[in-house]
CSV table of C-alpha atoms in Angstrom, one decimal:
chain,number,residue,atom,x,y,z
A,800,MET,CA,-6.4,18.8,24.5
A,801,SER,CA,-9.9,19.6,25.9
A,802,PRO,CA,-9.6,21.6,29.2
A,803,THR,CA,-12.2,19.2,30.7
A,804,ASN,CA,-11.3,15.7,31.7
A,805,LEU,CA,-13.5,12.6,32.0
A,806,SER,CA,-13.8,11.1,35.5
A,807,LEU,CA,-14.5,7.5,36.3
A,808,LYS,CA,-17.4,6.5,38.6
A,809,ALA,CA,-16.5,5.7,42.2
A,810,GLY,CA,-16.8,2.1,43.4
A,811,SER,CA,-16.2,0.4,40.0
A,812,ARG,CA,-13.2,-1.4,38.7
A,813,PRO,CA,-13.1,-0.7,34.9
A,814,ARG,CA,-10.5,-2.4,32.8
A,815,VAL,CA,-8.7,0.9,32.1
A,816,LEU,CA,-7.4,0.7,35.7
A,817,ARG,CA,-5.6,-2.5,34.7
A,818,GLY,CA,-4.0,-1.1,31.5
A,819,HIS,CA,-6.8,-1.5,29.0
A,820,PRO,CA,-7.0,1.6,26.7
A,821,TRP,CA,-10.8,1.9,26.6
A,822,VAL,CA,-13.5,3.5,28.8
A,823,PHE,CA,-17.1,2.8,28.2
A,824,ALA,CA,-20.0,5.3,28.6
A,825,ASN,CA,-21.4,3.6,31.7
A,826,GLU,CA,-18.0,3.8,33.5
A,827,VAL,CA,-17.8,7.6,33.7
A,828,ARG,CA,-19.6,10.0,36.1
A,829,ARG,CA,-21.0,12.1,33.3
A,830,LEU,CA,-20.4,12.5,29.6
A,831,LEU,CA,-18.7,15.6,28.2
A,832,PRO,CA,-20.5,17.9,25.8
A,833,SER,CA,-20.8,16.7,22.2
A,834,SER,CA,-18.6,19.7,21.3
A,835,CYS,CA,-15.7,17.5,22.7
A,836,ASP,CA,-16.4,14.7,20.2
A,837,GLY,CA,-13.3,13.9,18.2
A,838,GLN,CA,-11.0,15.8,20.6
A,839,ALA,CA,-8.1,14.6,22.7
A,840,VAL,CA,-9.4,14.4,26.3
A,841,GLY,CA,-7.8,13.5,29.6
A,842,CYS,CA,-9.3,10.9,31.9
A,843,ASN,CA,-9.0,10.7,35.7
A,844,ASP,CA,-9.9,7.8,38.0
A,845,ALA,CA,-12.4,8.2,40.7
A,846,ARG,CA,-9.8,9.7,43.0
A,847,GLY,CA,-8.7,12.3,40.5
A,848,ARG,CA,-5.5,10.5,39.3
A,849,PHE,CA,-4.6,11.1,35.7
A,850,LEU,CA,-4.9,8.0,33.5
A,851,GLY,CA,-3.8,9.4,30.1
A,852,THR,CA,-5.0,11.2,27.0
A,853,GLY,CA,-7.5,9.6,24.6
A,854,ILE,CA,-9.9,10.4,21.8
A,855,TYR,CA,-13.5,11.1,22.9
A,856,ASN,CA,-16.8,10.5,21.2
A,857,SER,CA,-20.1,10.8,23.2
A,858,ARG,CA,-21.9,9.0,20.4
A,859,SER,CA,-19.9,5.8,20.8
A,860,GLN,CA,-20.3,3.1,23.5
A,861,ILE,CA,-16.6,3.3,23.8
A,862,VAL,CA,-16.4,7.0,24.8
A,863,TRP,CA,-12.7,7.2,25.4
A,864,ARG,CA,-9.7,5.4,23.7
A,865,ARG,CA,-6.3,6.1,25.2
A,866,PHE,CA,-3.3,6.9,22.9
A,867,SER,CA,-0.9,8.3,25.5
A,868,LEU,CA,-0.1,8.2,29.2
A,869,ASP,CA,0.9,11.8,29.0
A,870,LYS,CA,-1.0,15.1,28.5
A,871,VAL,CA,-0.6,15.6,24.8
A,872,GLU,CA,-2.5,16.9,21.8
A,873,LEU,CA,-3.5,14.8,18.8
A,874,ASP,CA,-2.1,17.2,16.3
A,875,ARG,CA,0.0,16.6,13.2
A,876,ALA,CA,3.2,16.4,15.2
A,877,GLN,CA,1.8,13.7,17.5
A,878,LEU,CA,0.3,11.8,14.6
A,879,SER,CA,3.7,11.9,12.8
A,880,GLU,CA,5.4,10.5,15.9
A,881,LEU,CA,2.9,7.7,16.4
A,882,ILE,CA,2.8,6.7,12.7
A,883,SER,CA,6.6,6.9,12.4
A,884,ASN,CA,6.9,4.6,15.4
A,885,ALA,CA,4.5,2.1,13.9
A,886,VAL,CA,6.1,2.0,10.5
A,887,SER,CA,9.6,1.7,11.9
A,888,SER,CA,8.6,-1.3,14.0
A,889,ARG,CA,7.6,-3.3,10.9
A,890,ALA,CA,9.9,-5.4,8.7
A,891,ALA,CA,10.7,-3.7,5.4
A,892,GLU,CA,8.4,-5.7,3.1
A,893,PRO,CA,6.3,-4.6,0.1
A,894,PHE,CA,3.1,-6.0,1.5
A,895,ARG,CA,2.4,-5.3,5.2
A,896,ARG,CA,0.2,-3.7,7.8
A,897,LEU,CA,1.8,-0.5,8.8
A,898,VAL,CA,-0.7,0.7,11.5
A,899,TRP,CA,-2.9,-1.6,13.6
A,900,ALA,CA,-5.2,0.8,15.5
A,901,GLU,CA,-4.9,0.7,19.3
A,902,ALA,CA,-2.0,-1.7,19.2
A,903,ASP,CA,0.0,1.2,17.7
A,904,ASP,CA,-1.7,3.9,19.9
A,905,LEU,CA,-3.7,5.1,17.0
A,906,PRO,CA,-7.2,4.1,18.0
A,907,GLY,CA,-9.4,3.0,15.0
A,908,LEU,CA,-6.7,3.7,12.3
A,909,ILE,CA,-5.6,0.9,10.0
A,910,VAL,CA,-3.0,1.4,7.2
A,911,ASP,CA,-1.9,-1.4,4.8
A,912,GLN,CA,0.8,-1.2,2.2
A,913,TYR,CA,0.5,-2.9,-1.2
A,914,GLU,CA,3.9,-2.1,-2.8
A,915,SER,CA,3.6,1.6,-3.8
A,916,ALA,CA,-0.1,2.0,-2.8
A,917,LEU,CA,-1.4,2.6,0.7
A,918,VAL,CA,-4.9,1.7,2.0
A,919,ILE,CA,-6.3,3.6,5.0
A,920,GLN,CA,-9.3,2.8,7.2
A,921,ALA,CA,-10.5,5.2,9.9
A,922,MET,CA,-12.9,3.6,12.3
A,923,THR,CA,-13.1,6.4,14.8
A,924,LEU,CA,-14.4,10.0,14.6
A,925,ALA,CA,-11.1,11.5,15.8
A,926,MET,CA,-9.1,9.7,13.1
A,927,ASP,CA,-11.7,10.5,10.4
A,928,GLN,CA,-11.5,14.2,11.3
A,929,ARG,CA,-7.7,14.1,10.9
A,930,MET,CA,-7.5,12.3,7.6
A,931,GLY,CA,-5.8,15.2,6.0
A,932,ASP,CA,-2.9,15.2,8.5
A,933,ILE,CA,-2.7,11.4,8.4
A,934,GLU,CA,-2.4,11.4,4.6
A,935,ALA,CA,0.2,14.1,4.7
A,936,VAL,CA,2.3,12.2,7.2
A,937,LEU,CA,2.1,9.0,5.2
A,938,GLU,CA,3.1,10.9,2.0
A,939,GLU,CA,6.1,12.4,3.8
A,940,LEU,CA,7.2,9.0,5.2
A,941,LEU,CA,6.6,6.7,2.3
A,942,GLU,CA,6.0,8.7,-0.9
A,943,PRO,CA,3.2,6.3,-2.1
A,944,GLU,CA,1.9,6.3,-5.7
A,945,GLU,CA,-1.6,6.5,-4.3
A,946,ILE,CA,-3.5,6.5,-1.0
A,947,VAL,CA,-6.8,4.6,-1.1
A,948,ILE,CA,-9.3,5.6,1.6
A,949,ARG,CA,-11.5,2.6,2.5
A,950,ASN,CA,-13.9,4.1,5.0
A,951,ASP,CA,-16.6,1.6,4.3
A,952,ALA,CA,-16.4,-0.6,7.4
A,953,PRO,CA,-19.8,-1.2,9.2
A,954,SER,CA,-18.2,-0.3,12.5
A,955,ARG,CA,-18.1,3.4,11.5
A,956,LYS,CA,-21.8,3.6,12.2
A,957,HIS,CA,-21.1,3.2,16.0
A,958,GLU,CA,-19.0,6.4,15.8
A,959,GLY,CA,-21.8,8.3,13.9
A,960,LEU,CA,-19.8,8.2,10.6
A,961,GLU,CA,-20.9,7.7,7.0
A,962,ALA,CA,-19.3,5.2,4.6
A,963,GLU,CA,-16.8,6.7,2.1
A,964,THR,CA,-14.5,5.2,-0.5
A,965,ARG,CA,-12.1,7.4,-2.5
A,966,THR,CA,-8.5,7.9,-3.5
A,967,GLN,CA,-6.4,10.8,-2.3
A,968,SER,CA,-5.8,12.0,-5.9
A,969,GLY,CA,-9.5,11.7,-6.8
A,970,GLN,CA,-8.6,9.5,-9.7
A,971,PRO,CA,-9.9,5.9,-10.1
A,972,PHE,CA,-7.5,3.2,-8.8
A,973,GLN,CA,-8.0,0.2,-11.1
A,974,ALA,CA,-7.7,-3.4,-9.9
A,975,ARG,CA,-4.3,-4.8,-10.8
A,976,TRP,CA,-2.0,-7.7,-10.5
A,977,PHE,CA,0.2,-8.0,-7.4
A,978,GLU,CA,2.8,-10.7,-6.8
A,979,ILE,CA,2.7,-11.8,-3.2
A,980,ASP,CA,5.1,-14.5,-2.0
A,981,GLY,CA,5.5,-15.9,-5.5
A,982,VAL,CA,1.8,-16.0,-6.5
A,983,ARG,CA,0.1,-13.3,-8.6
A,984,TYR,CA,-3.3,-12.0,-7.5
A,985,TYR,CA,-5.8,-9.6,-9.2
A,986,ILE,CA,-6.6,-7.3,-6.3
A,987,ASP,CA,-9.1,-4.4,-6.1
A,988,LEU,CA,-7.9,-2.1,-3.4
A,989,LEU,CA,-10.8,0.3,-3.8
A,990,ASN,CA,-13.7,-2.2,-3.8
A,991,GLY,CA,-12.3,-5.6,-2.6
A,992,GLN,CA,-13.0,-7.1,0.8
A,993,LYS,CA,-11.2,-5.6,3.8
A,994,THR,CA,-8.3,-3.6,2.2
A,995,GLY,CA,-8.2,-5.8,-0.9
A,996,TYR,CA,-6.4,-8.9,0.4
A,997,TYR,CA,-6.0,-10.8,3.6
A,998,LEU,CA,-2.4,-9.7,4.5
A,999,ASP,CA,-2.8,-11.4,8.0
A,1000,GLN,CA,-2.7,-14.9,6.5
A,1001,ARG,CA,0.4,-14.5,4.2
A,1002,LYS,CA,2.6,-16.6,6.4
A,1003,GLU,CA,-0.1,-19.2,6.9
A,1004,HIS,CA,-0.4,-19.7,3.1
A,1005,LEU,CA,3.3,-20.8,3.0
A,1006,ARG,CA,3.1,-22.8,6.3
A,1007,VAL,CA,0.2,-24.9,5.1
A,1008,ALA,CA,1.6,-25.4,1.6
A,1009,ALA,CA,4.6,-27.1,3.2
A,1010,PHE,CA,2.2,-30.0,4.0
A,1011,ALA,CA,0.6,-30.2,0.5
A,1012,LYS,CA,3.0,-32.2,-1.6
A,1013,GLU,CA,1.3,-35.2,-3.2
A,1014,ARG,CA,-1.7,-34.7,-1.0
A,1015,ARG,CA,-5.4,-34.3,-1.9
A,1016,VAL,CA,-6.2,-30.8,-0.7
A,1017,LEU,CA,-9.4,-29.0,0.1
A,1018,ASP,CA,-9.4,-25.2,0.6
A,1019,GLY,CA,-12.7,-24.2,2.2
A,1020,PHE,CA,-13.9,-20.5,2.1
A,1021,CYS,CA,-11.2,-19.9,-0.6
A,1022,HIS,CA,-11.8,-16.2,-1.4
A,1023,HIS,CA,-8.8,-15.3,-3.6
A,1024,GLY,CA,-7.7,-18.9,-3.6
A,1025,ALA,CA,-4.5,-18.1,-1.8
A,1026,PHE,CA,-4.2,-21.4,0.2
A,1027,ALA,CA,-5.3,-23.4,-2.9
A,1028,LEU,CA,-2.8,-21.7,-5.2
A,1029,HIS,CA,0.1,-22.1,-2.8
A,1030,CYS,CA,-0.8,-25.8,-2.3
A,1031,ALA,CA,-1.0,-26.4,-6.0
A,1032,LYS,CA,2.4,-24.7,-6.5
A,1033,ALA,CA,3.9,-26.9,-3.8
A,1034,GLY,CA,3.0,-30.1,-5.7
A,1035,ALA,CA,-0.3,-31.2,-4.3
A,1036,ALA,CA,-1.8,-34.3,-6.0
A,1037,SER,CA,-5.1,-32.4,-6.4
A,1038,VAL,CA,-6.6,-29.2,-5.1
A,1039,THR,CA,-10.3,-28.4,-4.7
A,1040,ALA,CA,-11.4,-24.9,-3.6
A,1041,ILE,CA,-14.8,-24.1,-2.3
A,1042,ASP,CA,-16.6,-20.7,-1.7
A,1043,SER,CA,-20.3,-19.8,-1.6
A,1044,SER,CA,-19.6,-16.6,-3.5
A,1045,GLU,CA,-19.7,-16.7,-7.3
A,1046,ASP,CA,-17.6,-13.5,-7.4
A,1047,CYS,CA,-14.9,-15.1,-5.2
A,1048,ILE,CA,-14.8,-18.2,-7.3
A,1049,GLN,CA,-14.5,-16.2,-10.6
A,1050,LEU,CA,-11.7,-14.2,-9.0
A,1051,ALA,CA,-9.9,-17.3,-7.8
A,1052,GLN,CA,-10.2,-18.9,-11.2
A,1053,LYS,CA,-8.7,-15.8,-12.7
A,1054,ASN,CA,-5.8,-16.0,-10.3
A,1055,ALA,CA,-5.2,-19.7,-11.0
A,1056,ALA,CA,-5.2,-19.2,-14.7
A,1057,GLU,CA,-2.7,-16.3,-14.4
A,1058,ASN,CA,-0.3,-18.5,-12.3
A,1059,LYS,CA,-0.9,-21.6,-14.6
A,1060,LEU,CA,-1.9,-23.7,-11.6
A,1061,GLU,CA,-4.5,-26.4,-11.7
A,1062,VAL,CA,-7.3,-26.1,-9.1
A,1063,GLN,CA,-10.9,-27.4,-9.2
A,1064,PHE,CA,-13.2,-24.6,-8.0
A,1065,ARG,CA,-16.7,-25.1,-6.9
A,1066,CYS,CA,-19.3,-22.5,-5.8
A,1067,GLU,CA,-20.9,-24.3,-2.9
A,1068,ASN,CA,-21.8,-24.0,0.7
A,1069,MET,CA,-18.8,-25.5,2.6
A,1070,PHE,CA,-21.0,-27.1,5.3
A,1071,ASP,CA,-23.0,-28.8,2.6
A,1072,TYR,CA,-19.9,-29.9,0.7
A,1073,LEU,CA,-18.4,-31.5,3.8
A,1074,ALA,CA,-21.6,-33.3,4.6
A,1075,GLY,CA,-21.7,-34.9,1.1
A,1076,GLU,CA,-20.8,-38.5,0.6
A,1077,GLU,CA,-20.0,-38.4,-3.1
A,1078,ASP,CA,-16.5,-37.0,-2.8
A,1079,ALA,CA,-13.4,-38.9,-1.8
A,1080,ALA,CA,-11.7,-38.2,1.5
A,1081,MET,CA,-8.9,-35.6,1.7
A,1082,ASP,CA,-5.4,-35.5,3.0
A,1083,LEU,CA,-5.3,-31.8,3.8
A,1084,ILE,CA,-8.3,-29.5,4.6
A,1085,ILE,CA,-8.0,-25.8,5.2
A,1086,LEU,CA,-10.8,-24.0,7.0
A,1087,ASP,CA,-10.5,-20.2,7.0
A,1088,PRO,CA,-14.1,-18.9,7.3
A,1089,PRO,CA,-15.3,-15.3,7.7
A,1090,SER,CA,-16.1,-14.2,11.2
A,1091,PHE,CA,-19.0,-16.2,12.6
A,1092,ALA,CA,-19.3,-13.9,15.6
A,1093,ARG,CA,-19.7,-10.3,14.6
A,1094,ASN,CA,-20.6,-9.4,18.2
A,1095,ARG,CA,-20.5,-11.0,21.6
A,1096,SER,CA,-24.2,-11.9,21.5
A,1097,ALA,CA,-23.6,-14.1,18.4
A,1098,LEU,CA,-20.8,-16.1,20.2
A,1099,ASP,CA,-22.9,-19.2,21.1
A,1100,GLY,CA,-24.2,-19.6,17.6
A,1101,ALA,CA,-20.8,-19.0,16.2
A,1102,LEU,CA,-19.2,-21.7,18.3
A,1103,ARG,CA,-21.9,-24.2,17.1
A,1104,GLY,CA,-20.9,-23.3,13.6
A,1105,TYR,CA,-17.2,-23.5,14.2
A,1106,LYS,CA,-17.6,-26.9,15.9
A,1107,GLU,CA,-19.8,-28.3,13.2
A,1108,ILE,CA,-17.5,-27.3,10.3
A,1109,ASN,CA,-14.4,-28.7,12.1
A,1110,LEU,CA,-16.3,-31.9,13.0
A,1111,ARG,CA,-17.3,-32.4,9.4
A,1112,ALA,CA,-13.7,-31.7,8.2
A,1113,MET,CA,-12.3,-34.3,10.7
A,1114,HIS,CA,-14.7,-36.9,9.3
A,1115,LYS,CA,-13.6,-36.0,5.8
A,1116,LEU,CA,-9.9,-36.5,6.4
A,1117,ASN,CA,-8.0,-39.7,5.6
A,1118,PRO,CA,-6.1,-41.2,8.6
A,1119,GLY,CA,-3.0,-39.1,9.2
A,1120,GLY,CA,-4.6,-36.2,7.4
A,1121,ILE,CA,-3.9,-32.5,8.2
A,1122,LEU,CA,-6.5,-30.0,9.3
A,1123,ALA,CA,-5.4,-26.3,9.1
A,1124,THR,CA,-8.2,-24.4,10.8
A,1125,TYR,CA,-8.6,-20.7,11.7
A,1126,SER,CA,-11.0,-18.2,13.3
A,1127,CYS,CA,-10.9,-14.5,12.7
A,1128,SER,CA,-13.7,-13.8,15.2
A,1129,GLN,CA,-12.4,-11.3,17.9
A,1130,HIS,CA,-14.9,-12.7,20.4
A,1131,VAL,CA,-13.6,-16.3,20.1
A,1132,SER,CA,-10.6,-16.3,22.4
A,1133,ARG,CA,-7.8,-18.8,21.9
A,1134,PRO,CA,-8.9,-20.9,24.9
A,1135,ILE,CA,-12.5,-21.0,23.6
A,1136,PHE,CA,-11.2,-21.9,20.1
A,1137,MET,CA,-9.1,-24.8,21.5
A,1138,GLU,CA,-12.0,-26.0,23.6
A,1139,MET,CA,-14.3,-26.0,20.5
A,1140,LEU,CA,-11.7,-28.1,18.6
A,1141,SER,CA,-11.4,-30.5,21.5
A,1142,ALA,CA,-15.2,-31.0,21.5
A,1143,ALA,CA,-15.2,-31.5,17.7
A,1144,ALA,CA,-12.5,-34.1,18.0
A,1145,ALA,CA,-14.4,-36.0,20.7
A,1146,ASP,CA,-17.6,-36.0,18.7
A,1147,ALA,CA,-15.7,-37.1,15.6
A,1148,ARG,CA,-14.2,-40.0,17.6
A,1149,ARG,CA,-10.8,-39.2,16.1
A,1150,LYS,CA,-7.4,-38.9,17.7
A,1151,VAL,CA,-6.2,-35.3,17.0
A,1152,GLU,CA,-2.6,-34.1,17.5
A,1153,VAL,CA,-1.7,-30.5,17.6
A,1154,LEU,CA,1.2,-29.8,15.2
A,1155,THR,CA,1.3,-26.0,15.4
A,1156,LEU,CA,-0.7,-23.2,17.0
A,1157,THR,CA,-0.8,-20.1,14.9
A,1158,GLY,CA,-1.8,-16.4,15.3
A,1159,GLN,CA,-1.4,-13.0,13.8
A,1160,PRO,CA,1.9,-12.1,12.1
A,1161,GLY,CA,4.2,-9.5,13.6
A,1162,ASP,CA,2.8,-6.6,11.6
A,1163,HIS,CA,-0.6,-7.2,13.3
A,1164,PRO,CA,0.8,-6.9,16.9
A,1165,VAL,CA,-1.2,-8.1,19.9
A,1166,ARG,CA,-1.2,-5.7,22.8
A,1167,LEU,CA,-1.0,-7.5,26.1
A,1168,ASN,CA,-3.6,-5.3,27.9
A,1169,LEU,CA,-6.0,-5.2,24.9
A,1170,PRO,CA,-7.3,-8.7,24.1
A,1171,GLU,CA,-9.4,-7.2,21.4
A,1172,SER,CA,-6.2,-6.6,19.4
A,1173,GLU,CA,-5.9,-10.4,19.0
A,1174,TYR,CA,-8.5,-11.6,16.6
A,1175,LEU,CA,-6.8,-14.3,14.5
A,1176,LYS,CA,-6.0,-17.7,15.9
A,1177,GLY,CA,-5.4,-21.0,14.2
A,1178,ALA,CA,-4.2,-24.6,14.6
A,1179,ILE,CA,-2.6,-27.1,12.4
A,1180,LEU,CA,-3.7,-30.6,13.4
A,1181,ARG,CA,-3.0,-34.2,12.5
A,1182,VAL,CA,-6.1,-36.3,12.5
A,1183,THR,CA,-5.8,-40.1,12.8
C-alpha cells in the first residue's frame, strides 16, 4: 500500500462517508502523484480518520475505489481471498457471473463463466495491471479450459486504458454451441456483445415464457432470440422477433434452426414496427432494449425513449395482454422506471396491473450502499 493517503476536503459530505466505496477527484484536498496510479491507497476523512483502502487512479474522475475497510495490499493473496469469496457466494451453475466488480470488493473486475471457459473484463487500471495474478487465481480455483480477456469496454478509456481482446493461451477461441436452460445458442465469447451472452436475463427468459402458451408473442430487441426461443418452446401460438441489427437477426435465426423452433424474424426498428398498423395485436410483448442512457446527461432523452416504446407496446396489446419490460440503464433508477411506466399507461389510456417486479439475479448482487451496482430492473404487467 502507498505510504501516502488521500484526504477528503473539509466542509463537504461525500457519499463515501455514508458507505459508498467511491471518492471523486473534486472531493479530495489534493491528488496523489501519478506514480501512485494503480496502487492500493488509504483514504482519510477531513479529520484524519481512516476510511479504508482502495485502488487509485489520478486519470479517472473516480480517483479512489474502496475494496477493504482495513489497511491491506492488493497483492495476489488479497486477490485470491476476494475472488474466492465471490465464487463461493454463487450457486454452483455452469453459466454464471462469478465476480461483479465493486459489489464483490473487486472494483472494475467482471468474471463470467460459460461452462469450462471464463471471460474476464478489467475496467480499472489496478485490475488491468494485475491481470496475471487474477488469471492465476482463477486457474487455481476453477481449472478452466480457457480464459478469454474481453478488455474492449468503452469505459476503459476513462482509466487511460487501451482496448484489448485475447485469450490466455494465445490461441483463437472459436464461437461454439452452448446449451443454456434447455436452449442451444451459438455464442462468440471473444467477439460477441458484452461477454458473449446476457447472463443477467437467464431467469427472465424462463419467467416470461411461462406466460407464452397459446399467445401471440412479440420479442423486441431480440439479440440472440432468447426470449423468443423460450416462448416458442413453451407453446406460443406464434412468435415474432425484431432487431435492427442484421447480424443479430442472422444469429437468432441460426439459433432457432438449431433448436427446431418456429420464429418469424424481422430486421426492423422496434419503434417503427410498433407504430405500424398493418400487424395484428399481440398477447405478450417483451421489451429488452439496450441502454438508452449511457451517461447521466442522456437521462432525459432516454426516458422519452423508454416511455414512447412502452406506450406503443401498450397500444399494441390485446386486452389482458402481458407486457414484460426492462431497462439496463444504470442511470434509470427503479422509482424513475416505474414513474415512466405509469406515465406511459396514463397516455395509453389503459388499465395496467403490476404482476411482478424483477431485477438482477443473485449472481449480479446489488450492494446496498452502491446504487450503481443495480442497473437491471423490469416489470411484468397485465394491460387491459
